[in-house]
Coordinates of C-alpha atoms in Angstrom, one line a residue:
M1 CA 52.7 187.8 99.1
H2 CA 53.4 187.2 95.4
L3 CA 55.8 184.6 93.9
E4 CA 57.5 184.9 90.5
L5 CA 58.1 181.5 89.0
D6 CA 60.8 181.1 86.2
G7 CA 60.1 177.8 84.6
S8 CA 63.1 178.1 82.2
E9 CA 65.7 178.1 85.1
Y10 CA 63.5 176.6 87.9
K11 CA 63.8 179.7 90.0
V12 CA 61.3 181.3 92.4
S13 CA 61.5 184.9 93.5
S14 CA 59.8 187.1 96.1
G15 CA 60.7 190.4 97.7
G16 CA 64.0 190.7 95.9
L17 CA 65.1 187.2 96.9
T18 CA 65.6 184.3 94.5
I19 CA 66.1 180.6 95.2
E20 CA 66.9 177.8 92.8
L21 CA 64.9 174.6 92.7
L22 CA 65.3 171.2 91.2
P23 CA 62.9 170.5 88.3
K24 CA 60.4 168.4 90.2
E25 CA 60.6 170.7 93.2
F26 CA 59.7 173.5 90.9
A27 CA 56.9 171.6 89.3
L28 CA 55.5 170.7 92.8
L29 CA 55.6 174.3 94.0
Q30 CA 54.1 175.6 90.7
F31 CA 51.1 173.2 91.0
L32 CA 50.6 174.0 94.7
Y33 CA 50.9 177.8 94.0
R34 CA 48.3 177.7 91.3
N35 CA 46.0 175.8 93.7
R36 CA 47.0 177.6 96.9
G37 CA 44.6 177.0 99.8
R38 CA 43.5 173.7 98.4
T39 CA 44.5 170.3 99.9
F40 CA 45.9 167.5 97.8
S41 CA 46.7 163.9 98.8
R42 CA 50.0 162.3 97.9
E43 CA 48.2 160.2 95.3
Q44 CA 46.9 163.4 93.7
L45 CA 50.3 165.1 93.7
L46 CA 51.9 162.1 92.2
D47 CA 49.3 162.2 89.4
K48 CA 49.7 165.9 88.7
V49 CA 53.5 166.3 89.2
W50 CA 54.8 162.9 88.2
P51 CA 52.5 161.9 85.4
M52 CA 53.4 158.7 83.5
E53 CA 56.1 158.0 86.1
Y54 CA 56.0 155.4 88.9
P55 CA 57.5 156.9 92.0
V56 CA 56.3 155.8 95.5
E57 CA 54.3 158.1 97.8
R58 CA 57.4 158.7 99.9
T59 CA 58.7 160.7 96.9
V60 CA 56.2 163.4 97.6
D61 CA 57.2 163.6 101.3
D62 CA 60.9 163.9 100.4
H63 CA 60.2 166.7 97.9
I64 CA 58.0 168.5 100.3
Y65 CA 60.7 168.3 103.0
R66 CA 63.4 169.7 100.7
L67 CA 61.0 172.4 99.3
R68 CA 60.1 173.6 102.8
K69 CA 63.8 174.0 103.7
K70 CA 64.4 176.1 100.6
L71 CA 61.3 178.2 100.9
R72 CA 62.2 179.3 104.4
Q73 CA 64.6 181.8 102.8
L74 CA 61.6 183.7 101.4
G75 CA 59.9 183.9 104.8
G76 CA 56.2 183.4 105.5
I77 CA 55.3 180.9 102.8
D78 CA 54.4 177.5 104.2
I79 CA 53.4 174.1 102.9
K80 CA 51.0 172.8 105.5
T81 CA 50.5 169.1 106.4
I82 CA 46.8 168.4 106.6
R83 CA 46.5 165.6 109.0
G84 CA 45.3 162.4 107.5
F85 CA 45.2 163.6 104.0
G86 CA 48.0 165.6 102.4
Y87 CA 49.5 169.0 101.7
S88 CA 48.3 172.6 101.1
L89 CA 50.3 175.8 100.2
A90 CA 49.6 178.8 102.5
I91 CA 50.5 182.2 101.3
P92 CA 50.6 185.3 103.7
G93 CA 48.1 188.0 102.8
S94 CA 45.8 185.6 101.0
L95 CA 42.2 185.0 102.1
E96 CA 42.9 181.4 102.8
G97 CA 41.9 180.5 106.3
V98 CA 40.2 183.9 107.0
A99 CA 36.6 183.3 107.9
M100 CA 36.4 180.7 105.1
N101 CA 35.7 177.8 107.4
P102 CA 34.6 179.2 110.8
A103 CA 33.3 175.8 111.8
T104 CA 36.8 174.2 111.9
N105 CA 37.0 174.6 115.7
D106 CA 33.4 173.8 116.4
P107 CA 33.5 170.8 118.9
E108 CA 30.0 169.7 117.9
L109 CA 31.0 169.4 114.3
R110 CA 34.2 167.6 115.2
N111 CA 32.3 165.0 117.2
T112 CA 29.7 164.6 114.4
M113 CA 32.4 164.0 111.8
R114 CA 34.1 161.5 114.1
E115 CA 30.7 159.6 114.4
V116 CA 30.4 159.7 110.6
F117 CA 33.8 158.2 110.2
M118 CA 33.0 155.5 112.8
K119 CA 29.9 154.5 110.9
F120 CA 31.8 154.3 107.6
H121 CA 34.5 152.3 109.4
V122 CA 32.0 149.9 110.8
Y123 CA 30.2 149.3 107.5
G124 CA 33.5 148.8 105.8
Q125 CA 33.1 151.8 103.5
G126 CA 36.7 152.7 103.0
Q127 CA 36.1 154.7 99.9
S128 CA 33.6 156.9 101.8
M129 CA 36.2 157.5 104.5
L130 CA 38.7 158.6 101.9
T131 CA 36.3 160.9 100.2
L132 CA 35.4 162.6 103.5
A133 CA 39.0 163.0 104.4
R134 CA 39.7 164.7 101.1
Q135 CA 37.0 167.3 101.7
Q136 CA 38.4 168.6 105.0
D137 CA 39.3 172.0 103.6
I138 CA 36.0 172.4 101.8
L139 CA 33.8 171.1 104.6
G140 CA 35.7 173.0 107.3
Y141 CA 36.7 170.4 109.8
E142 CA 39.8 168.8 111.0
L143 CA 40.1 165.0 110.9
D144 CA 40.3 163.3 114.2
P145 CA 44.0 162.1 114.8
H146 CA 42.9 158.5 115.2
Y147 CA 41.0 158.4 112.0
S148 CA 43.8 160.2 110.3
M149 CA 45.9 157.1 111.0
V150 CA 43.0 154.8 110.0
V151 CA 42.7 156.5 106.6
H152 CA 46.4 155.8 105.9
F153 CA 45.8 152.1 106.9
V154 CA 42.7 151.9 104.7
Q155 CA 44.8 153.1 101.7
G156 CA 47.5 150.5 102.5
D157 CA 50.0 153.3 103.2
L158 CA 52.6 151.2 104.9
D159 CA 55.4 153.6 104.2
W160 CA 53.6 156.3 106.2
L161 CA 52.7 154.0 109.0
I162 CA 56.4 153.0 109.4
H163 CA 58.0 156.4 109.0
T164 CA 55.5 159.0 110.2
G165 CA 56.2 161.2 113.2
E166 CA 52.6 162.5 113.4
V167 CA 51.3 159.6 115.4
P168 CA 53.1 157.8 118.3
L169 CA 54.4 154.4 117.5
K170 CA 52.3 152.7 120.1
D171 CA 49.1 153.9 118.3
R172 CA 50.4 152.6 115.0
L173 CA 51.6 149.3 116.3
F174 CA 48.5 147.2 115.8
Y175 CA 48.2 148.3 112.1
L176 CA 51.9 147.6 111.5
N177 CA 51.6 144.2 113.0
L178 CA 48.6 143.3 110.8
F179 CA 50.8 144.0 107.8
Y180 CA 53.7 142.0 109.4
F181 CA 51.5 138.9 109.8
F182 CA 51.1 138.7 106.0
I183 CA 54.9 138.1 105.5
G184 CA 56.4 134.6 105.8
E185 CA 55.2 131.4 107.4
P186 CA 52.0 131.6 109.6
G187 CA 53.7 129.2 112.2
V188 CA 56.5 131.8 112.7
K189 CA 54.0 134.6 113.1
V190 CA 52.1 132.6 115.7
E191 CA 55.2 132.5 117.9
Y192 CA 55.8 136.2 117.3
A193 CA 52.2 137.1 118.1
E194 CA 52.2 135.0 121.3
R195 CA 55.3 137.0 122.5
L196 CA 53.6 140.2 121.5
I197 CA 50.5 139.4 123.5
K198 CA 52.6 138.3 126.5
K199 CA 54.5 141.6 126.5
K200 CA 51.3 143.7 126.2
L201 CA 52.8 146.3 123.9
L202 CA 49.5 147.3 122.2
N203 CA 46.8 149.7 123.4
E204 CA 44.2 147.8 125.4
P205 CA 41.4 147.6 122.8
E206 CA 43.8 146.5 120.1
Q207 CA 45.4 144.0 122.5
L208 CA 42.0 142.4 123.0
E209 CA 41.3 142.3 119.2
L210 CA 44.6 140.5 118.6
E211 CA 43.8 138.0 121.3
I212 CA 40.2 137.2 120.4
L213 CA 40.2 137.6 116.6
T214 CA 43.5 138.0 114.8
M215 CA 45.0 135.0 116.6
L216 CA 42.2 132.7 115.4
D217 CA 43.4 133.0 111.8
L218 CA 47.0 132.8 112.7
Y219 CA 46.5 129.5 114.5
T220 CA 44.3 128.2 111.8
L221 CA 46.7 128.9 108.9
A222 CA 49.6 127.6 111.0
G223 CA 47.8 124.2 111.0
Q224 CA 46.7 124.5 114.6
P225 CA 42.9 124.8 114.2
E226 CA 42.4 123.1 117.6
K227 CA 44.1 126.1 119.3
A228 CA 41.9 128.4 117.4
L229 CA 38.7 126.6 118.4
E230 CA 39.9 126.7 122.1
R231 CA 40.5 130.4 121.9
L232 CA 37.1 130.9 120.1
K233 CA 35.3 130.1 123.4
R234 CA 36.8 133.3 124.9
S235 CA 36.1 135.3 121.8
Y236 CA 32.3 134.5 122.1
Q237 CA 32.4 135.4 125.8
V238 CA 33.9 138.8 125.0
I239 CA 31.6 139.7 122.1
S240 CA 28.5 138.7 124.1
E241 CA 29.1 141.8 126.2
P242 CA 27.6 145.2 125.4
G243 CA 29.7 147.2 123.0
F244 CA 31.1 144.3 121.0
E245 CA 28.1 143.7 118.7
N246 CA 29.9 144.6 115.6
F247 CA 32.5 141.9 116.2
V248 CA 29.8 139.2 115.8
P249 CA 29.8 139.0 112.0
V250 CA 33.6 138.6 111.6
T251 CA 33.8 136.1 114.4
V252 CA 31.1 133.9 113.0
I253 CA 32.8 134.0 109.6
T254 CA 36.1 133.1 111.2
E255 CA 34.5 130.2 113.0
L256 CA 33.3 128.9 109.7
F257 CA 36.8 129.1 108.3
I258 CA 38.3 127.4 111.3
H259 CA 35.9 124.5 111.1
L260 CA 36.5 124.2 107.4
V261 CA 40.3 123.8 107.9
A262 CA 39.7 121.5 110.9
G263 CA 37.8 119.1 108.6
A264 CA 34.2 119.6 109.8
G265 CA 31.5 117.9 107.8
D266 CA 29.2 119.6 105.3
V267 CA 26.2 119.4 107.7
E268 CA 28.0 121.3 110.4
L269 CA 29.4 123.8 107.9
E270 CA 26.0 124.4 106.4
R271 CA 24.6 125.2 109.8
M272 CA 27.3 127.8 110.4
D273 CA 27.0 129.1 106.9
Q274 CA 23.3 129.8 107.4
A275 CA 24.0 131.6 110.7
A276 CA 26.6 133.8 109.0
S277 CA 24.2 134.6 106.2
R278 CA 21.5 135.7 108.6
I279 CA 23.8 137.9 110.6
L280 CA 25.1 139.6 107.4
Q281 CA 21.5 140.4 106.5
D282 CA 21.2 142.4 109.7
K283 CA 24.7 143.8 109.6
P284 CA 25.6 144.2 105.9
F285 CA 29.2 145.2 106.5
L286 CA 31.2 145.3 103.2
R287 CA 34.4 143.9 104.7
E288 CA 32.5 141.0 106.2
I289 CA 30.5 140.3 103.1
G290 CA 33.7 140.1 101.0
G291 CA 35.4 137.9 103.6
Y292 CA 32.3 135.6 103.8
K293 CA 32.2 135.1 100.0
V294 CA 35.9 134.2 100.0
V295 CA 35.5 131.6 102.9
K296 CA 32.5 130.1 101.2
G297 CA 34.5 129.9 97.9
L298 CA 37.2 128.0 99.8
W299 CA 34.6 125.6 101.1
K300 CA 33.5 125.0 97.5
L301 CA 37.1 124.3 96.5
R302 CA 37.4 121.7 99.3
R303 CA 34.3 120.0 97.7
A304 CA 36.0 120.1 94.3
Q305 CA 33.4 122.5 93.0
W306 CA 36.1 124.4 91.2
A307 CA 34.2 126.8 89.0
E308 CA 31.8 127.8 91.8
G309 CA 34.6 128.2 94.3
E310 CA 36.7 130.4 92.0
K311 CA 33.6 132.5 91.2
L312 CA 32.8 133.1 94.9
I313 CA 36.4 134.0 95.7
H314 CA 36.5 136.4 92.8
E315 CA 33.2 138.1 94.0
G316 CA 34.6 138.4 97.5
L317 CA 37.8 140.0 96.3
Q318 CA 35.8 142.4 94.2
V319 CA 33.6 143.4 97.2
L320 CA 36.7 144.1 99.2
E321 CA 38.2 146.1 96.4
M322 CA 35.0 148.1 96.2
S323 CA 35.1 148.7 99.9
G324 CA 38.4 150.5 99.5
F325 CA 40.1 148.6 102.4
I326 CA 43.3 147.6 100.7
P327 CA 44.7 145.6 103.6
L328 CA 41.6 143.5 103.9
R329 CA 41.8 142.5 100.3
L330 CA 45.4 141.5 101.0
Y331 CA 44.1 139.6 104.1
A332 CA 41.6 137.6 102.0
L333 CA 44.3 136.7 99.5
Y334 CA 46.6 135.7 102.4
R335 CA 43.8 133.3 103.7
T336 CA 43.2 131.9 100.2
H337 CA 46.9 131.4 99.4
H338 CA 47.7 129.5 102.6
F339 CA 44.5 127.5 102.4
C340 CA 45.5 126.3 98.9
R341 CA 49.0 125.5 100.2
M342 CA 47.4 123.3 102.8
F343 CA 44.8 121.5 100.7
L344 CA 45.6 122.0 97.0
T345 CA 49.4 121.9 97.0
G346 CA 51.0 122.2 93.6
S347 CA 47.6 122.6 91.8
A348 CA 46.8 125.3 89.2
L349 CA 44.7 127.1 91.8
D350 CA 47.6 127.0 94.3
R351 CA 49.8 128.7 91.7
K352 CA 47.1 131.1 90.7
Y353 CA 46.4 132.4 94.2
E354 CA 50.1 132.5 95.1
R355 CA 50.7 134.8 92.1
L356 CA 47.8 137.1 93.1
F357 CA 48.9 137.2 96.7
T358 CA 52.5 138.0 95.7
A359 CA 51.3 140.8 93.4
E360 CA 49.3 142.3 96.2
L361 CA 52.2 142.2 98.5
E362 CA 54.3 144.1 96.0
A363 CA 51.5 146.6 95.3
C364 CA 51.2 147.4 99.0
G365 CA 55.0 147.9 99.3
L366 CA 55.3 145.0 101.7
T367 CA 58.0 143.3 99.6
R368 CA 60.1 146.5 99.5
L369 CA 59.4 147.5 103.1
E370 CA 59.7 144.0 104.7
Q371 CA 63.1 144.5 106.3
S372 CA 62.3 148.0 107.6
L373 CA 59.0 146.7 109.1
E374 CA 60.5 143.6 110.6
G375 CA 63.5 145.4 112.1
L376 CA 61.2 148.0 113.7
L377 CA 58.9 145.5 115.3
L378 CA 61.5 143.0 116.5
R379 CA 63.6 145.8 118.1
L380 CA 60.5 146.9 120.0
L381 CA 59.6 143.3 121.0
E382 CA 63.1 142.5 122.2
A383 CA 63.7 145.7 124.1
P384 CA 63.9 145.3 127.9

């Protein structure tokens, strides 16, 4: 199948039929046609089709939707959605998909790639996960549906997590709630999270993670560290069981943070700090290393060691940015912002980290999508 593209009038013709497109629809089709068979992420399409502009990733989805409807008139041509990554133009009669990637349906390869993604996930290598996802068409494999969703979470693609129809809402719910916890007062979110736990709306593994890990920070930042310490006893019971070894580093770091907020002395904090350091030597997970540096920086701020504290927090945020896990950098700023509100109210550092946290909220789209996210979650929670 051959397309004739008329850039002067934004028209595309094939087999005697001609359809008119809007300028950006035409530019999008032209780029995909020149690179037919290749897969592009939303970010790449924004860069190529909307250079020097600042649309949101939803813009790509909207244009793809309208372009598909118009191209149906030509018959056969299709813009494929490549799960977990982006879009690819398929043209009938081309060699695309014909014996190019015979390994695509190989179950052994599929399981191997899932294990690779799991390893990258455990080690906090978000950039590695994204790179692997972008090579699906070249490497000849299809991304596991679960990790397709995780890739969107790693990128901080809240718009997709709210609006996608590719993944059931129940499977997205834990990730949506993690974003929701960043908005507003921690005390309000504690009440919401307790209702969420009671209603058991999440999948079982995510329900458990909410109960033994996420709630620890919510209680702590809501000014209820005693509740966090009480719940921490169950957390250690759970992660002592086989299969939970990778939860140990983040739990130990969170324990250090809880005791810091609760007012523990330097001797006790030093003991916990040494334990966390030893564990991270055995399990050098990027996400946990970044989080650990931030918590240690907050400890320095409590001791009025301002320069050293800021330096550690900056290093931790850099590690988290390097990891590629956008929501976890936001999480570290969330911790830092509310910690400063509790102990350094009105100070220059309080204002500094409030600005950084607010900027990160805007960058992730949380400011823009707050009402949509809250409406979706509250309707679900209040449903009979």
